[in-house]
Coordinates of C-alpha atoms in Angstrom, one line a residue:
Chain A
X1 CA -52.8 10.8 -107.0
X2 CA -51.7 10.8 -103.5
X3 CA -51.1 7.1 -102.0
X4 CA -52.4 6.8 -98.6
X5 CA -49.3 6.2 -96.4
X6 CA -48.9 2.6 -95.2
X7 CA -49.4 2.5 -91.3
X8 CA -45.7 1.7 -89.2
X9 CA -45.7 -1.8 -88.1
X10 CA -42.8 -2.7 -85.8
X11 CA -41.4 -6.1 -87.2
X12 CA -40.1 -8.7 -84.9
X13 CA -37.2 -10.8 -86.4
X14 CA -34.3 -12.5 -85.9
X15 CA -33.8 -12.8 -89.7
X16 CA -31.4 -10.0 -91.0
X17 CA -32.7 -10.0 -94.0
X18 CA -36.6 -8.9 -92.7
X19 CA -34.4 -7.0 -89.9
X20 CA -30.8 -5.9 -91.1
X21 CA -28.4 -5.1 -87.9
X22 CA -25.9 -2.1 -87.6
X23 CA -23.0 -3.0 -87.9
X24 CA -20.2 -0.5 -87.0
X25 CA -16.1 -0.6 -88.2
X26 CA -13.8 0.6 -85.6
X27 CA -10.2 0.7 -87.3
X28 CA -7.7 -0.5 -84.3
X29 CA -5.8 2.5 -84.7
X30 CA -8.8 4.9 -84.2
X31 CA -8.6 7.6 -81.6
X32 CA -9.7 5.8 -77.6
X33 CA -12.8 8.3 -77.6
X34 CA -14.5 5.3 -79.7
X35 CA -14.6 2.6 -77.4
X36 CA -17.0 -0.4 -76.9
X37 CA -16.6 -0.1 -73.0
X38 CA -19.0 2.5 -71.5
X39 CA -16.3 5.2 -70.6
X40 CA -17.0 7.1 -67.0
X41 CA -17.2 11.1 -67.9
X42 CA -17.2 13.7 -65.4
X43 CA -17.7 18.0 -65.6
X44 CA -14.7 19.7 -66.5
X45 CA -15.6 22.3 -64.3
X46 CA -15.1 22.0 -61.3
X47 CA -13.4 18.1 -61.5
X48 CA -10.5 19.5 -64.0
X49 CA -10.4 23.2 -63.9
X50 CA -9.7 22.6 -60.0
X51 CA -7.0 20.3 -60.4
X52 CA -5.6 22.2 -63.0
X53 CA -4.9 25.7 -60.6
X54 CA -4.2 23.5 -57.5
X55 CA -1.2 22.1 -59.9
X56 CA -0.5 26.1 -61.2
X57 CA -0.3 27.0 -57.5
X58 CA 1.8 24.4 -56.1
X59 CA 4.3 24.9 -59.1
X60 CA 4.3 29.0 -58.6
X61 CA 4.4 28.8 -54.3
X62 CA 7.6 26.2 -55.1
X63 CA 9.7 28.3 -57.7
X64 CA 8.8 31.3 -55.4
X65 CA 10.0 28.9 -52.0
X66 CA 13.4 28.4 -54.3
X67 CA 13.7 31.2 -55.1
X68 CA 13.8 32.8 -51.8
X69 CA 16.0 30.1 -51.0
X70 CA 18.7 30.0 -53.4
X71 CA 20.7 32.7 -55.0
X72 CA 21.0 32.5 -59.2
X73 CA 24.8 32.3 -59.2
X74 CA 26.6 35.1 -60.6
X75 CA 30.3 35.8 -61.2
X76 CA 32.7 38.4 -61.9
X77 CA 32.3 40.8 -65.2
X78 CA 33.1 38.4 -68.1
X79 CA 36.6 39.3 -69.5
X80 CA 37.1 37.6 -72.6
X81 CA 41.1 37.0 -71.7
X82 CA 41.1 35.1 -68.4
X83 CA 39.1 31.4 -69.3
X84 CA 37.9 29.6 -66.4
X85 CA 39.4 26.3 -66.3
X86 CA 36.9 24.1 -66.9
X87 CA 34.7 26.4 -68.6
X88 CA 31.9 24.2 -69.0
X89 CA 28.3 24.6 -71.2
X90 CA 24.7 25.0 -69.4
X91 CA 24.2 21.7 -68.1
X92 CA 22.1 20.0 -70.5
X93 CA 25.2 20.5 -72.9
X94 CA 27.4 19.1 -70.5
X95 CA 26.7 15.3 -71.8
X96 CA 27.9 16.9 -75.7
X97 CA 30.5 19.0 -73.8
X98 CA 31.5 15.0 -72.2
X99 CA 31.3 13.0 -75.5
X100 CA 33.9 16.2 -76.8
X101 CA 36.4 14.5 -74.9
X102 CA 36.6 11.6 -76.7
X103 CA 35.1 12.1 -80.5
X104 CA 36.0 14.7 -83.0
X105 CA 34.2 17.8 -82.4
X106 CA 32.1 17.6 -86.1
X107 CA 31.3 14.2 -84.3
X108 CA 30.1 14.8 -80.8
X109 CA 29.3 18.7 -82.1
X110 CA 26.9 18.0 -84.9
X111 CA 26.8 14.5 -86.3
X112 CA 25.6 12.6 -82.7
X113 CA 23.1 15.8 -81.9
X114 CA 21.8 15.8 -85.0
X115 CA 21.3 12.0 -85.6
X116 CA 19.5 12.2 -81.7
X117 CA 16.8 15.3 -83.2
X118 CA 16.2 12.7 -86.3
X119 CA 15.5 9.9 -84.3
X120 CA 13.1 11.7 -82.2
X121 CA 11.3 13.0 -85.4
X122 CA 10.7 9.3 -86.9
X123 CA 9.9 8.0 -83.6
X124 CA 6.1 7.9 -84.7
X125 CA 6.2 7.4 -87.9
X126 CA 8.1 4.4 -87.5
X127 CA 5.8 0.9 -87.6
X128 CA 8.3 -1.1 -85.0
X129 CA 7.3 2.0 -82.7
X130 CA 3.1 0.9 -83.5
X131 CA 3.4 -2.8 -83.3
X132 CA 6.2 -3.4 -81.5
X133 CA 5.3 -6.4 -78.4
X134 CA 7.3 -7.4 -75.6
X135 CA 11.1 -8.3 -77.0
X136 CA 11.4 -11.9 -76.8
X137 CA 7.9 -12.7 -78.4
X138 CA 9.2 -12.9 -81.8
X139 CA 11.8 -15.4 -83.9
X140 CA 14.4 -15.9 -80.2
X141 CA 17.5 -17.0 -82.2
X142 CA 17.5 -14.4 -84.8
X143 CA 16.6 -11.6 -81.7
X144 CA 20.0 -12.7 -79.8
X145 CA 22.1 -13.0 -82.5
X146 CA 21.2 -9.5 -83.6
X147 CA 21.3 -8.1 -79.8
X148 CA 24.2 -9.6 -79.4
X149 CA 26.1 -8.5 -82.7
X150 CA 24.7 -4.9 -81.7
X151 CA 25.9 -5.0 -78.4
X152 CA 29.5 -6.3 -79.8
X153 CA 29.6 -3.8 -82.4
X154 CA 29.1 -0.4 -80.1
X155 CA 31.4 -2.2 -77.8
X156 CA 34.5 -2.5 -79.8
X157 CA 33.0 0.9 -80.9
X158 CA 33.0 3.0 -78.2
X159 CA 36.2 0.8 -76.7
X160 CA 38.3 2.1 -79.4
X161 CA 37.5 5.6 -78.7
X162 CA 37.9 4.4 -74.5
X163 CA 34.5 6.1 -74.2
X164 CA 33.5 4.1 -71.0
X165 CA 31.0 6.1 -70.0
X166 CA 29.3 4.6 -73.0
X167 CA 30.5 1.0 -73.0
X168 CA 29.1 0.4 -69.4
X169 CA 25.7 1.5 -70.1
X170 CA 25.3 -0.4 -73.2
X171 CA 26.2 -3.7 -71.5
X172 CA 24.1 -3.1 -68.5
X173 CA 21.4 -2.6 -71.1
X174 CA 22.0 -5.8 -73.0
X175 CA 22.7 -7.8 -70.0
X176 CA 19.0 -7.0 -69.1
X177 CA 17.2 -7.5 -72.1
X178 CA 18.8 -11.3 -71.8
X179 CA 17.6 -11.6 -68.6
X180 CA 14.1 -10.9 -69.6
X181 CA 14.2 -13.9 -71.8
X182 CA 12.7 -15.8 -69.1
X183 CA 9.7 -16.1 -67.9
X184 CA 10.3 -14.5 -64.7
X185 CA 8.2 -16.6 -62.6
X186 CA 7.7 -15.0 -58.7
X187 CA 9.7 -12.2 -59.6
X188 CA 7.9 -9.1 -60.3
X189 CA 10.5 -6.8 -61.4
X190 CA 12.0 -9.7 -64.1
X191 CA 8.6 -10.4 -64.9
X192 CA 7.9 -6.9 -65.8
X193 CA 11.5 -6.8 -67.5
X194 CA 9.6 -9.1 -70.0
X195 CA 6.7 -7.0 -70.9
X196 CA 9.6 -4.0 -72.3
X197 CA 9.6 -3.8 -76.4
X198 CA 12.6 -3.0 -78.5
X199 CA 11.6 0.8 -79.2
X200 CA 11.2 0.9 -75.0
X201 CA 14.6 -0.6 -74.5
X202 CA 16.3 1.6 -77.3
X203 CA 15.0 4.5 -75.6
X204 CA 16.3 3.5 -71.9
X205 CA 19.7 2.7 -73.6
X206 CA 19.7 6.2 -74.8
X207 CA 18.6 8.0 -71.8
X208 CA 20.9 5.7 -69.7
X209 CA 23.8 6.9 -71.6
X210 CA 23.0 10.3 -71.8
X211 CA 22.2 10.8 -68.0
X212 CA 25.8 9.3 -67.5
X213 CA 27.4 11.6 -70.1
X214 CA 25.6 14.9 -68.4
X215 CA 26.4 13.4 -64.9
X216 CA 30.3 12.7 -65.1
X217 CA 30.0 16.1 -67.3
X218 CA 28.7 18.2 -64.5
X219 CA 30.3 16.6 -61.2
X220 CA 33.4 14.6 -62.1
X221 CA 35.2 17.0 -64.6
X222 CA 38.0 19.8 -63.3
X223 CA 40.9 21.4 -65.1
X224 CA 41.6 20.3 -68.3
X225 CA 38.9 17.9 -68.2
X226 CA 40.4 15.8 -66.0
X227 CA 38.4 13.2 -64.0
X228 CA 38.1 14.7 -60.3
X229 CA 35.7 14.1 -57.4
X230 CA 33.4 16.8 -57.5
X231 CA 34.4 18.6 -54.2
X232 CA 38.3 19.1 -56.1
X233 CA 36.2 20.6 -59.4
X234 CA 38.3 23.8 -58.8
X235 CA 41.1 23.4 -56.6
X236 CA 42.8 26.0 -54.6
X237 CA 45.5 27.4 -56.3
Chain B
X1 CA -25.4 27.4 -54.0
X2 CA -22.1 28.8 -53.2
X3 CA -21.8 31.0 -50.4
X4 CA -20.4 33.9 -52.2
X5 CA -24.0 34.0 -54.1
X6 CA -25.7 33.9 -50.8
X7 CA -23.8 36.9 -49.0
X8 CA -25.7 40.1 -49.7
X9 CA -23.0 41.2 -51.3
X10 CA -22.0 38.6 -53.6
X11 CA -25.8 38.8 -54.8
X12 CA -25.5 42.4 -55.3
X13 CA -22.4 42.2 -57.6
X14 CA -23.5 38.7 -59.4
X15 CA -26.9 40.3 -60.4
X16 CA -25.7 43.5 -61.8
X17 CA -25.6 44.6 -65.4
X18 CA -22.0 44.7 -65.9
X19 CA -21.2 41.8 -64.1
X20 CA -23.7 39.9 -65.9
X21 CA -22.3 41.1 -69.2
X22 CA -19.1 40.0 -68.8
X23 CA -20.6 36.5 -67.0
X24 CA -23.3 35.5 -68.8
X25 CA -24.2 32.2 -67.2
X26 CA -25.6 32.0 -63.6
X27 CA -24.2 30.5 -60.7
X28 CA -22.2 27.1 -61.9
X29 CA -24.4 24.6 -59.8
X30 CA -26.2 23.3 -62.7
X31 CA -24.5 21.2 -65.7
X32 CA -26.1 23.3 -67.8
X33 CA -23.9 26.2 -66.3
X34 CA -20.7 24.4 -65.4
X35 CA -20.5 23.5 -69.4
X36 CA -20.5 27.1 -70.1
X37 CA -18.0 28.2 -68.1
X38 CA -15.7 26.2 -70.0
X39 CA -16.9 26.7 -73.4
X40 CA -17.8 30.3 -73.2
X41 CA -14.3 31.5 -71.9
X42 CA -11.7 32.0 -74.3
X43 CA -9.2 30.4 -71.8
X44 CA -10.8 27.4 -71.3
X45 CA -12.6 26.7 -74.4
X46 CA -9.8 24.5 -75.0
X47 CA -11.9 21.9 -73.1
X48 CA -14.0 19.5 -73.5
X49 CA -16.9 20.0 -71.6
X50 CA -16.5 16.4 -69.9
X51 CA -13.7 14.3 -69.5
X52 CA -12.8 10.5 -68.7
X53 CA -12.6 10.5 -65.1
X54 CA -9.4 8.2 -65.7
X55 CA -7.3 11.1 -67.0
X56 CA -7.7 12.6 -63.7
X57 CA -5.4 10.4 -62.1
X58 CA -2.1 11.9 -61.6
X59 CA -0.6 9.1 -62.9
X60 CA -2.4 9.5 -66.4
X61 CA 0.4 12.3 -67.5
X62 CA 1.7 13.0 -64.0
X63 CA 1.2 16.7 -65.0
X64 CA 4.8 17.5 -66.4
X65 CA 3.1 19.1 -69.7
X66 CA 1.1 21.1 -67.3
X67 CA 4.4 21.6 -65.5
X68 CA 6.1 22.5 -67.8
X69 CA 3.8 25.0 -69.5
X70 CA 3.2 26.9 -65.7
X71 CA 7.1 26.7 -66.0
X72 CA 6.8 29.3 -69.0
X73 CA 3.8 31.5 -67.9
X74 CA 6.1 32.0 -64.9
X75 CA 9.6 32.3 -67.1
X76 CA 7.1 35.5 -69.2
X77 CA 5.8 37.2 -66.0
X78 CA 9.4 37.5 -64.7
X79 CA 11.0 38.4 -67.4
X80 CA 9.4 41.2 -68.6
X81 CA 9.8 42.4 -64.6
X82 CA 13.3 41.7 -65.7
X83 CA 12.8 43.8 -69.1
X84 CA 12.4 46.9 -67.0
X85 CA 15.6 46.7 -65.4
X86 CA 18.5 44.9 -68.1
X87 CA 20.4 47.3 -71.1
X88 CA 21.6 44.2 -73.6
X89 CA 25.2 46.6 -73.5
X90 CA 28.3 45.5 -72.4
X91 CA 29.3 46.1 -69.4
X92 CA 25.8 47.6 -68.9
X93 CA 24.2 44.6 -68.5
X94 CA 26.7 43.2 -65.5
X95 CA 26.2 46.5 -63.5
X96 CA 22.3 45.7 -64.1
X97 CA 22.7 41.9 -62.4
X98 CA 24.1 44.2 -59.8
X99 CA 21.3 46.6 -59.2
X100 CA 18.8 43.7 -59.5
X101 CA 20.6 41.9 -56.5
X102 CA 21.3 44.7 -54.2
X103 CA 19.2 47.7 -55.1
X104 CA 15.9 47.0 -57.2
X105 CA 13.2 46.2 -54.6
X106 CA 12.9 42.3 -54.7
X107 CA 15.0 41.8 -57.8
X108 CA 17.1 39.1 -56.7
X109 CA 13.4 37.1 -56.0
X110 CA 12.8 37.8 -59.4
X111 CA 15.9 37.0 -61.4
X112 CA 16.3 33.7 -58.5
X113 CA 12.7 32.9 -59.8
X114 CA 13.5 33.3 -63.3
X115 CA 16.6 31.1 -63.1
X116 CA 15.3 28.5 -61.7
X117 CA 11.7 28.4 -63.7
X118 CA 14.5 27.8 -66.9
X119 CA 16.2 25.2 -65.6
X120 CA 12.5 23.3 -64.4
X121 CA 11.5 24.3 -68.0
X122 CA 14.1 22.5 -69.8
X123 CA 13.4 19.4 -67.0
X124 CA 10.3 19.1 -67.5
X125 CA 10.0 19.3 -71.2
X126 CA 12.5 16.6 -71.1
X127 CA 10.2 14.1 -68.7
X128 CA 7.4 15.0 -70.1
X129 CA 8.8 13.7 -73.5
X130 CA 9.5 10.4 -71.7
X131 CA 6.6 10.0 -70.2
X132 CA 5.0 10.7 -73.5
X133 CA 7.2 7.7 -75.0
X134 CA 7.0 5.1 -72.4
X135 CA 3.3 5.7 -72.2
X136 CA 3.3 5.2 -76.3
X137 CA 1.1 8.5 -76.6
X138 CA 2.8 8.8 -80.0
X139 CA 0.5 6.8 -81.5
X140 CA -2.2 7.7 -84.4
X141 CA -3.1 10.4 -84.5
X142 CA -0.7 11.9 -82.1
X143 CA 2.2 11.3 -84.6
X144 CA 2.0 15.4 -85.6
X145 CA 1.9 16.7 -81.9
X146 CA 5.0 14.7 -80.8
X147 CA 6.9 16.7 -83.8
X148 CA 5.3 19.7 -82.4
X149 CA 7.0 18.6 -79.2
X150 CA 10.3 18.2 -80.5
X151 CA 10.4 21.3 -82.0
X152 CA 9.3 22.7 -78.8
X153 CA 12.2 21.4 -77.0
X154 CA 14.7 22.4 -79.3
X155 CA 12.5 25.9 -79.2
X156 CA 13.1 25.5 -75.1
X157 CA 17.2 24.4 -75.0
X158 CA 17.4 27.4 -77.4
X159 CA 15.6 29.8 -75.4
X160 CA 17.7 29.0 -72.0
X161 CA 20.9 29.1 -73.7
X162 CA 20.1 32.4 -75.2
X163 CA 19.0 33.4 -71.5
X164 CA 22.5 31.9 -70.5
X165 CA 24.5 34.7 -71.7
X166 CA 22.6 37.6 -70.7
X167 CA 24.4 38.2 -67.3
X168 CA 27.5 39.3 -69.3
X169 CA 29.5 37.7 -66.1
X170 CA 32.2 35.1 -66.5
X171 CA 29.9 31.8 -66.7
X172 CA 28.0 33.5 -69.3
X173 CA 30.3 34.7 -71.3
X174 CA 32.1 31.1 -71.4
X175 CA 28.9 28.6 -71.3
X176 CA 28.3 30.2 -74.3
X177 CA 31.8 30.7 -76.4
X178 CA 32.1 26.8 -75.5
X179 CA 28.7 26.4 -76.8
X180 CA 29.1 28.1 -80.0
X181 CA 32.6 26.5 -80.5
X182 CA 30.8 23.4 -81.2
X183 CA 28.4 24.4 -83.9
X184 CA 31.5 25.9 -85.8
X185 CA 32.5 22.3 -86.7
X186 CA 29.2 21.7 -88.6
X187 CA 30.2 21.1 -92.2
X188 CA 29.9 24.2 -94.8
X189 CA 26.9 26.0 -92.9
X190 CA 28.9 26.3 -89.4
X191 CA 30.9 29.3 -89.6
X192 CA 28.7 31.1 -90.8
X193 CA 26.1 30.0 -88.7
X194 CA 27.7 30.8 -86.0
X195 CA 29.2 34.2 -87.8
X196 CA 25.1 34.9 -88.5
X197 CA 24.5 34.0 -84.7
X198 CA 27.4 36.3 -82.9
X199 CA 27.2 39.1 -85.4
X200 CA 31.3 38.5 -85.3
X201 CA 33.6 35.6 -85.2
X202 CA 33.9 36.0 -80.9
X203 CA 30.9 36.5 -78.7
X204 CA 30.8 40.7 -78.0
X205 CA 28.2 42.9 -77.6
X206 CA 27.3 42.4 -80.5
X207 CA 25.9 38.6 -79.6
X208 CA 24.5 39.8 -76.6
X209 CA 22.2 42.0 -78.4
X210 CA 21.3 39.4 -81.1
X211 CA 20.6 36.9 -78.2
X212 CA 18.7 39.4 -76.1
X213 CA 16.5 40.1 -79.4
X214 CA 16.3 36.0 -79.9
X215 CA 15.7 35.5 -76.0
X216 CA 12.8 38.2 -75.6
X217 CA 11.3 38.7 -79.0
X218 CA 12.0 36.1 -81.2
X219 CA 11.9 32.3 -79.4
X220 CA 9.1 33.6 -77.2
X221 CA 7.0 34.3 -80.1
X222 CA 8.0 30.7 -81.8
X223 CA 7.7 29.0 -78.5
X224 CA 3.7 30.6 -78.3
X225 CA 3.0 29.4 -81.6
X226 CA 3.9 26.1 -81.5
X227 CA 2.5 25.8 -77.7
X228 CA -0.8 26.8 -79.3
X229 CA -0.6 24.6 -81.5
X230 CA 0.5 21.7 -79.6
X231 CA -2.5 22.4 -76.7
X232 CA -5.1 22.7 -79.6
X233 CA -3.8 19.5 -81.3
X234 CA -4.7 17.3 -77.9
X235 CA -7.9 18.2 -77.7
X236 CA -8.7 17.6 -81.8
X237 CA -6.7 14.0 -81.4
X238 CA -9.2 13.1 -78.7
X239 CA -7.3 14.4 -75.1
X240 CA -4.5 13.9 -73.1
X241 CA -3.0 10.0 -73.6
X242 CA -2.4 8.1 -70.7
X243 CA -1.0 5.1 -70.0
X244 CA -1.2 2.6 -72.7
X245 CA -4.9 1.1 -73.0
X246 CA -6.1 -2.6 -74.3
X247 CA -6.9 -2.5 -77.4
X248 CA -10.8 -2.3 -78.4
X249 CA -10.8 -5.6 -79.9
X250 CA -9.8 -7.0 -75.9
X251 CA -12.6 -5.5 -74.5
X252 CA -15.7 -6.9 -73.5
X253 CA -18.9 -5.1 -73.3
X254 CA -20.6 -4.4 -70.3

């Protein structure tokens, strides 16, 4: 008792109920492949592939061009009685090595690396980091009076420790997030000082300081951590 | 048609058996072809077959993963040349800094080459990591590969710092005991951390073997694992992120 199958008929309609649409959900936080726009694609090989061993070659040819250039230093035979003064870290210890000077060492040794590795973990996982839009956008009075008591608190802070290498940073850092509050009209680099979120000016506080700390670290330290220029690092004795 | 198909030559190798066993697609002047020489080579499988044209701008990532990762191929090639020539013994492994400079055949190129790939290494992990921030790259579902990251720059300072003491000369020796006086301070786990690390409570030969075994053996092998893991994670959360983009609901169709 086969039916004979109905023939296909094409049905013209604007009614979605004779002719349902599609209708597709794209969660905001999907990944960018699923886009509305019609995206441009081109052949990884050659387009990428290309690019990718021009960029090996140019790295290799310059590491070799330095290389041939300058010498890795190398001192005398270590010689665990005579310490070099300053004996300092590799250089991306020297901002730790810096902060050493002024903090405890379970401080600037363990408690300020370690709360630097955590806050890089959370970093994604943290929602300000998702939503986050340019820093003045939100409730003004409650944003200064909470810059402000921030920027107070690691003032007297820092101060009391006479860590300035800190203290300058942080007000340079504040002083420019008030003057985005504006609207920066015919100014392009205030104007793009208003676009910057909170996680974005957190994050250029903390490099700020940190390039400081590694800075007068490497080039303004001599004997017995003393400030020096960097040319009287190791004086003649 | 390239023109190394066209020489008689190039025919003659392209067309025979063992050639075309190892190469099994013809010349790559067809899509059909230029797809599988990425996806039939283990090296490249990685990927796609297409990409946006956008992240070929050198803006998009400004290459500093890519950097950073020919930093390391480099930092393997010349240190195992390095290998041949270094006894982790003191004061063994002084005298050998001295042979490499003044009597191994281009040693100093290597061990300059070496030194210097470290210190881009460490650079370049560290812009790339800001770059990744400031171009908010982070984002869902990148959240994993960014931890990845982390742990691959802690994977990297470790690594050069490890590297920093096999000299045996006078930098070495105090870069590190400076460096090691700091993690004593750690509450309860610090001494013997750093007991655990030194093999002894001063750095002796005894640390430079457990940080020539660390520097050559055991980071490297970390370091690879979590690089393959952070290389196969961008292509599975959809390629390398660029600068921030509108979101979807901004756009307008064409």
């Amino acid at each position: 008792m086969s039916q004979i199958p109905q023939p296909f008929v094409p049905v013209e309609s604007n009614d979605p109920m004779v002719v349902p649409k599609r209708v597709a959900m794209v969660r905001p936080d999907t990944r960018p492949t699923i886009r509305r726009r019609e995206e441009k694609f081109v052949m990884t090989f050659p387009h990428l592939i290309i690019r990718e061993v021009i960029m090996f070659q140019v790295v290799v040819i310059g590491l070799a061009v330095i290389a041939l250039l300058f010498n890795a230093p190398l001192e005398g035979l270590a010689n665990p009685l005579e310490t070099p003064n300053p004996s300092k870290a590799p250089w991306y210890f020297l901002g730790l090595q810096e902060l050493l000077h002024y903090f405890p060492p379970v401080v600037a040794g363990v408690v300020i690396p370690g709360l630097v590795v955590v806050a890089l973990v959370v970093i994604p996982y943290a929602r300000i980091n998702l939503v986050a839009g340019p820093l003045w956008s939100g409730d003004r009075a409650k944003l200064r009076n909470g810059i402000a008591a921030v920027t107070v608190a690691l003032t007297v802070l820092f101060a009391a420790f006479q860590c300035w290498a800190i203290v300058v940073p942080t007000l340079m850092v504040a002083a420019a997030m008030f003057v985005a509050r504006g609207e920066g009209k015919g100014q392009p680099f205030r104007r793009f000082l208003t676009q910057v979120t909170l996680p974005e000016w957190i994050m250029t506080w903390f490099v700020l300081v940190a390039t400081v700390l590694t800075l007068i670290g490497t080039f303004f330290r001599g004997p017995g951590w003393s400030l020096v220029w960097p040319w009287n690092m190791y004086p003649p004795a | 048609m390239s023109s190394f198909q066209l020489s008689a030559l190039g025919a003659l190798i392209r067309n025979s058996a063992v050639y075309r066993s190892i190469i099994r697609h013809g010349v790559a002047n067809t899509n059909r072809n230029r797809s599988l020489v990425v996806f039939e080579n283990l090296f490249l499988h990685v990927h796609p077959v297409k990409v946006r044209e956008k992240t070929l701008k050198f803006s998009h990532t400004y290459w500093l993963g890519g950097i950073t990762l020919v930093a390391s191929f480099v930092l393997i090639v010349t240190g195992i040349f390095l290998m041949f020539y270094y006894h982790p013994s003191v004061p063994q492994a002084y005298r050998d800094m001295k042979e490499l400079m003044f009597v191994v055949d281009n040693g100093v190129f290597y061990r300059n080459m070496h030194r210097w790939a470290a210190h881009l290494m460490v650079f370049g992990a560290l812009l790339h990591m800001l770059r990744v921030f400031y171009h908010r790259a982070y984002k869902p579902p990148r959240q994993f590969n960014w931890v990845v990251g982390v742990i691959l720059l802690l994977v990297t300072l470790l690594l050069s710092y490890t590297g920093y003491l096999l000299p045996w000369d006078q930098l070495a020796f105090w870069g590190v005991s400076v460096g090691t006086n700091m993690a004593k301070e750690a509450p309860l786990v610090g001494k013997p951390l750093r007991f655990l690390m030194l093999g002894g409570n001063i750095v002796s030969e005894n640390a430079l073997l457990r940080f020539y075994v660390l520097h050559c053996v055991v980071l490297p092998t970390v370091l690879l694992l979590f690089l393959s893991v952070h290389i196969w994670r961008i292509r599975k959360d959809g390629g390398v992120q660029g600068p921030p983009e509108k979101d979807a609901s901004d756009e307008v169709e064409p």
